[in-house]
Short mmCIF file of C-alpha atoms and ligand atoms in Angstrom, two decimals:
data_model
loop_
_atom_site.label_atom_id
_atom_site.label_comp_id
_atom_site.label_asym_id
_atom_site.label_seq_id
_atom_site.Cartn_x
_atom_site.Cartn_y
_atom_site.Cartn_z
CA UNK A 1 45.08 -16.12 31.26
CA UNK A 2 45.57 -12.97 32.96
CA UNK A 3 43.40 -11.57 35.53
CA UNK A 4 42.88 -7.70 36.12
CA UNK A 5 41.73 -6.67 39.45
CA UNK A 6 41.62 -4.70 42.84
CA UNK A 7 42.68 -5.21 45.91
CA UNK A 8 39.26 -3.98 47.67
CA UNK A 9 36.61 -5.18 44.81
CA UNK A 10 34.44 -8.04 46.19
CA UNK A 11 33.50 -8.92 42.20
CA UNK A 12 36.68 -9.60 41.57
CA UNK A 13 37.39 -11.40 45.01
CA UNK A 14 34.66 -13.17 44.48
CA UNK A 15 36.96 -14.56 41.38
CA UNK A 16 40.22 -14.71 42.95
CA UNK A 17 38.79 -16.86 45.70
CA UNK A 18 37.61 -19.15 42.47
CA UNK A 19 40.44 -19.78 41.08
CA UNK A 20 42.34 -20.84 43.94
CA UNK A 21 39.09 -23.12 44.84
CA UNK A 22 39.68 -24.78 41.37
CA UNK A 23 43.09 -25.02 41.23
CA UNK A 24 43.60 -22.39 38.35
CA UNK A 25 45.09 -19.84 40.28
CA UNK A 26 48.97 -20.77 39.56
CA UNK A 27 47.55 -20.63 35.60
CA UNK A 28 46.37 -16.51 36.09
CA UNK A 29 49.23 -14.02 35.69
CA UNK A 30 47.73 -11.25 37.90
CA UNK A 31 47.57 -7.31 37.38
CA UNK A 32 46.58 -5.05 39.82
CA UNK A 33 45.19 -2.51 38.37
CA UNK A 34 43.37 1.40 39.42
CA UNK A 35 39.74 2.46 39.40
CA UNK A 36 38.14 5.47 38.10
CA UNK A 37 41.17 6.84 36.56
CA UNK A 38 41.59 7.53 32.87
CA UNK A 39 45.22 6.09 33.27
CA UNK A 40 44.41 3.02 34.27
CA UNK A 41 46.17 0.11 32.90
CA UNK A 42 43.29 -1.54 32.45
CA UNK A 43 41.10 0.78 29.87
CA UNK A 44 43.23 -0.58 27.10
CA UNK A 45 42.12 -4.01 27.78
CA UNK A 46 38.46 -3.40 28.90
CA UNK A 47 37.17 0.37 27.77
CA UNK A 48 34.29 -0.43 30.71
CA UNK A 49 37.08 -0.25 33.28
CA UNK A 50 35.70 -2.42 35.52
CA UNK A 51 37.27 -5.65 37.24
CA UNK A 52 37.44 -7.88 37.43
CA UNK A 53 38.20 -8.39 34.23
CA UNK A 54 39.99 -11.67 32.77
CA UNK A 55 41.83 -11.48 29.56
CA UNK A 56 42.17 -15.22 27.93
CA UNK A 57 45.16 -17.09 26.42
CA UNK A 58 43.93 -16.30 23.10
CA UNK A 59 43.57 -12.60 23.70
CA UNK A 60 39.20 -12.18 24.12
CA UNK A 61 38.81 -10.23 27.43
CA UNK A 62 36.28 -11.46 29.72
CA UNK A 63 34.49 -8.77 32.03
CA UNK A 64 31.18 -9.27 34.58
CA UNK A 65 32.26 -12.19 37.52
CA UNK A 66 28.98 -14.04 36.61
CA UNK A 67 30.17 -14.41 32.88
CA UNK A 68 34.01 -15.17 33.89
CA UNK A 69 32.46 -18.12 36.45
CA UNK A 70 30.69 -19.50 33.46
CA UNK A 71 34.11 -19.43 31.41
CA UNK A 72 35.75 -20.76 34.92
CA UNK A 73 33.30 -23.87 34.44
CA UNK A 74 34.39 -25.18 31.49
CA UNK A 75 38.26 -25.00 32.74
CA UNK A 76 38.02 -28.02 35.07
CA UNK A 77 36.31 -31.40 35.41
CA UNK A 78 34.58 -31.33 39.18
CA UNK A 79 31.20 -29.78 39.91
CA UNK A 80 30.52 -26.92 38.48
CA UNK A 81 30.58 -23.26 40.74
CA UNK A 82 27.35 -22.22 38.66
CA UNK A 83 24.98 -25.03 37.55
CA UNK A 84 23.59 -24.38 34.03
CA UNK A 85 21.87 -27.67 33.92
CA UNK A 86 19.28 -27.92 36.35
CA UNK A 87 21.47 -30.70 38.47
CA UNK A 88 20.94 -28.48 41.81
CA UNK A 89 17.17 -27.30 41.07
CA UNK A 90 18.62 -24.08 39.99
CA UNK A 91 18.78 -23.29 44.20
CA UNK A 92 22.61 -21.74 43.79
CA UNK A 93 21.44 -19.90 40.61
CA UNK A 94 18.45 -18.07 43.24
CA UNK A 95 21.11 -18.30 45.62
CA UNK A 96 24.01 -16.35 43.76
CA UNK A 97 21.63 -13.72 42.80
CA UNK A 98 20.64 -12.91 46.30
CA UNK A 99 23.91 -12.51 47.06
CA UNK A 100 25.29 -10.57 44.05
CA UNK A 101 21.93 -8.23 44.59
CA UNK A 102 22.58 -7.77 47.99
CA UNK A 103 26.72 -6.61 47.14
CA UNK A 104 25.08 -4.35 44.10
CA UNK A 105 23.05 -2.44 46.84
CA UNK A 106 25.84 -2.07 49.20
CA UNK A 107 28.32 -1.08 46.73
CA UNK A 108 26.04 1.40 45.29
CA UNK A 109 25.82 3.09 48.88
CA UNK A 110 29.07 2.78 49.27
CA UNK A 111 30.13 4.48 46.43
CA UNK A 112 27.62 7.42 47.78
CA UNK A 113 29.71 7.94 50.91
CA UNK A 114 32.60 8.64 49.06
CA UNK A 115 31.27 11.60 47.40
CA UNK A 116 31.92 14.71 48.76
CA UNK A 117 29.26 15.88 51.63
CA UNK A 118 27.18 18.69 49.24
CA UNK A 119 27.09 15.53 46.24
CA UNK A 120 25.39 12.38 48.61
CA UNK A 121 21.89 11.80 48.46
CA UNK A 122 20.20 10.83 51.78
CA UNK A 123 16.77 9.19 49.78
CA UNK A 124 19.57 7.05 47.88
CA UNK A 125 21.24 5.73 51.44
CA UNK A 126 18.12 4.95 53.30
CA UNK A 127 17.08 3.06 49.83
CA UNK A 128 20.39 1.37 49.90
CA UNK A 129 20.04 0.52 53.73
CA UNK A 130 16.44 -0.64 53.64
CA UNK A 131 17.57 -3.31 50.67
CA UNK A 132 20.59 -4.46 52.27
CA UNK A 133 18.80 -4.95 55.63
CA UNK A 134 15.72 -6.51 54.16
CA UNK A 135 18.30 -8.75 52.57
CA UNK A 136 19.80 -9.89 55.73
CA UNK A 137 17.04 -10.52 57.15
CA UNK A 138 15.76 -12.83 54.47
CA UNK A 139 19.74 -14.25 54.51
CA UNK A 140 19.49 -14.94 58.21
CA UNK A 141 16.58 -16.56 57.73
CA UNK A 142 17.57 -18.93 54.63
CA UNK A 143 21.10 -19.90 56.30
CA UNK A 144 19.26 -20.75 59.66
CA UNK A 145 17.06 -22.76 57.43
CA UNK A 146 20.45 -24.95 56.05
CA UNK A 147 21.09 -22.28 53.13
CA UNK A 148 24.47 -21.81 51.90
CA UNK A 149 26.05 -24.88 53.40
CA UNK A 150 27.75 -27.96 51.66
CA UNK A 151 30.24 -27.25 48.80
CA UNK A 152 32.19 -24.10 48.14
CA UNK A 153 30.12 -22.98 45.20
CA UNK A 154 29.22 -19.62 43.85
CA UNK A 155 26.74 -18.89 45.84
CA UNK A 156 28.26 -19.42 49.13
CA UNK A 157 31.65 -17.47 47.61
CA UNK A 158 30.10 -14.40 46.87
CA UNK A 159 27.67 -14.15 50.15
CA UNK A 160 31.19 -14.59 51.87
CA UNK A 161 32.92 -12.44 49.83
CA UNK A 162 30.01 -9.73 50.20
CA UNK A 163 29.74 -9.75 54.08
CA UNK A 164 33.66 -9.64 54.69
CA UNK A 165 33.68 -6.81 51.90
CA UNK A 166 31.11 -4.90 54.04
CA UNK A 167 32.63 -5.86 57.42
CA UNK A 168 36.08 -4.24 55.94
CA UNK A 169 35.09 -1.61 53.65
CA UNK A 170 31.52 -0.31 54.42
CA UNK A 171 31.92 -0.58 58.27
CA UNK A 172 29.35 2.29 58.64
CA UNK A 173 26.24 -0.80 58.10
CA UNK A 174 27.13 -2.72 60.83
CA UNK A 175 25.13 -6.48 58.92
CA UNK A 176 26.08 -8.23 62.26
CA UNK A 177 23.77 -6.71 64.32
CA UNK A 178 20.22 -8.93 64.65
CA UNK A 179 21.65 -11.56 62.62
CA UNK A 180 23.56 -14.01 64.73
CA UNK A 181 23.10 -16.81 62.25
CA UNK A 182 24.98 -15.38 59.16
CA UNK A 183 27.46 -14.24 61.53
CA UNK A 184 28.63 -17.63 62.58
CA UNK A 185 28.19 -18.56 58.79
CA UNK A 186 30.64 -15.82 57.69
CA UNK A 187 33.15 -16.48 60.61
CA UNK A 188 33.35 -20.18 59.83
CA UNK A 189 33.93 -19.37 55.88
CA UNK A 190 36.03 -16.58 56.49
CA UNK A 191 38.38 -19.01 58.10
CA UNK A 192 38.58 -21.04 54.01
CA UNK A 193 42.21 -20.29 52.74
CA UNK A 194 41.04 -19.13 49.89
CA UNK A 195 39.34 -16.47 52.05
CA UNK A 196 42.11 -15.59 54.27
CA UNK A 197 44.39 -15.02 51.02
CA UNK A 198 42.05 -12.77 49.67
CA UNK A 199 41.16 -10.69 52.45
CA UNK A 200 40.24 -6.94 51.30
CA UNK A 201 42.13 -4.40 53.07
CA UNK A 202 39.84 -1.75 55.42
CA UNK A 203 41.11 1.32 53.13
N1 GSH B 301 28.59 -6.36 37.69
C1 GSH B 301 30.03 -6.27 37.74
C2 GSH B 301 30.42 -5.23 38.76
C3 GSH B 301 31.93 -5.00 38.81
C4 GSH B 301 32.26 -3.69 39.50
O1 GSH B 301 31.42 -2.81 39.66
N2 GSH B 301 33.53 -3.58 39.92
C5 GSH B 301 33.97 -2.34 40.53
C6 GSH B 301 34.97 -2.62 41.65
S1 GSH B 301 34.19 -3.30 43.06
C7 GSH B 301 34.68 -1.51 39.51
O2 GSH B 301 35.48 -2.02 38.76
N3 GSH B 301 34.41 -0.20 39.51
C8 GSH B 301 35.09 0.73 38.67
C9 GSH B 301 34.16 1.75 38.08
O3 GSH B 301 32.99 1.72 38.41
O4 GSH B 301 34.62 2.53 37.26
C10 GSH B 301 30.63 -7.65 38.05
O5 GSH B 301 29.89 -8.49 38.60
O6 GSH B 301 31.78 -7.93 37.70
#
């Protein structure tokens, strides 16, 4: 298998930090590859040009992190990262898409600040803001309630990987404030190797 990614993606961290929690990560040759550039070494592999993007042993290329998680799942024997079978009352299914929603949001912001001044659109950042903070507050809420806890699955990967993408990379929402709870959550997670190996840089 061979995995095609970015350093600063949190979709594709969110899959890094997967393998190493399964043990598949010495199995994944690794690319790094560019973004948004029509020489990237990935376009011949994935014409989307997104990562991450996982290219099999048998040459089918795998693209979306929800759809390379399901193909993660059948690669090992222990519990699942994404349930399929009703055995957790689909609760990290809800819980995976709160997360992934709440990353879609931010990234979409994101990618509005890095547009030159004359191109951003203000309605599309207070949007973006309102959702991500609305979010939070229904996060701080759940993990105060005992959400996210227990095994490293899915779920609780990509909330992590979402908040330390936003802490590094989008420092201009500052998701600490008024949410004490999900900040100890994300400080005590952030501290999981497979965190600390995969730790986006700020640029
Ligand atoms: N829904 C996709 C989103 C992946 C995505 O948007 N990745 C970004 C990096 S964070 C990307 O590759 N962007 C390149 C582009 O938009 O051209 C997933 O879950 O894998």
């Amino acid at each position: 298998m061979k995995l095609f990614y970015a350093e600063g993606s949190p979709y594709a961290r969110i899959v890094r930090i997967a393998l190493l929690e399964l043990g598949l990560d010495d199995k994944v040759e690794k690319e790094i590859v560019t973004l948004r550039d029509p020489e990237s070494a990935l376009l011949p592999y994935n014409p989307v040009g997104r990562v991450p993007t996982l290219q099999l042993d048998d040459g089918t290329v795998l693209t979306e992190s929800l759809l390379i998680f399901f193909y993660l799942d059948t690669r090992h024997s222990g519990q699942p990262l994404l349930p399929r079978d009703g055995s957790d009352g689909w609760i990290t299914l809800s819980r995976m898409g709160t997360a992934m929603g709440l990353i879609d949001g931010i990234a979409v912001w994101n990618r509005e600040l890095r547009r030159p001044m004359h191109e951003r659109s203000p309605g599309m950042q207070a949007l973006e803001l309102t959702r991500a903070a609305r979010t939070l507050d229904a996060l701080e809420t759940a993990v105060a309630g005992g959400a996210y806890t227990g095994r490293l699955d899915a779920a609780r990967i990509a909330l992590g990987s979402t908040l330390g993408w936003t802490e590094r990379r989008h420092r201009t929402f500052k998701w600490r404030e008024g949410h004490p709870v999900l900040s100890a959550w994300y400080d005590d997670i952030a501290q999981t190797p497979s965190f600390t190996a995969t730790l986006p840089p700020t640029v």
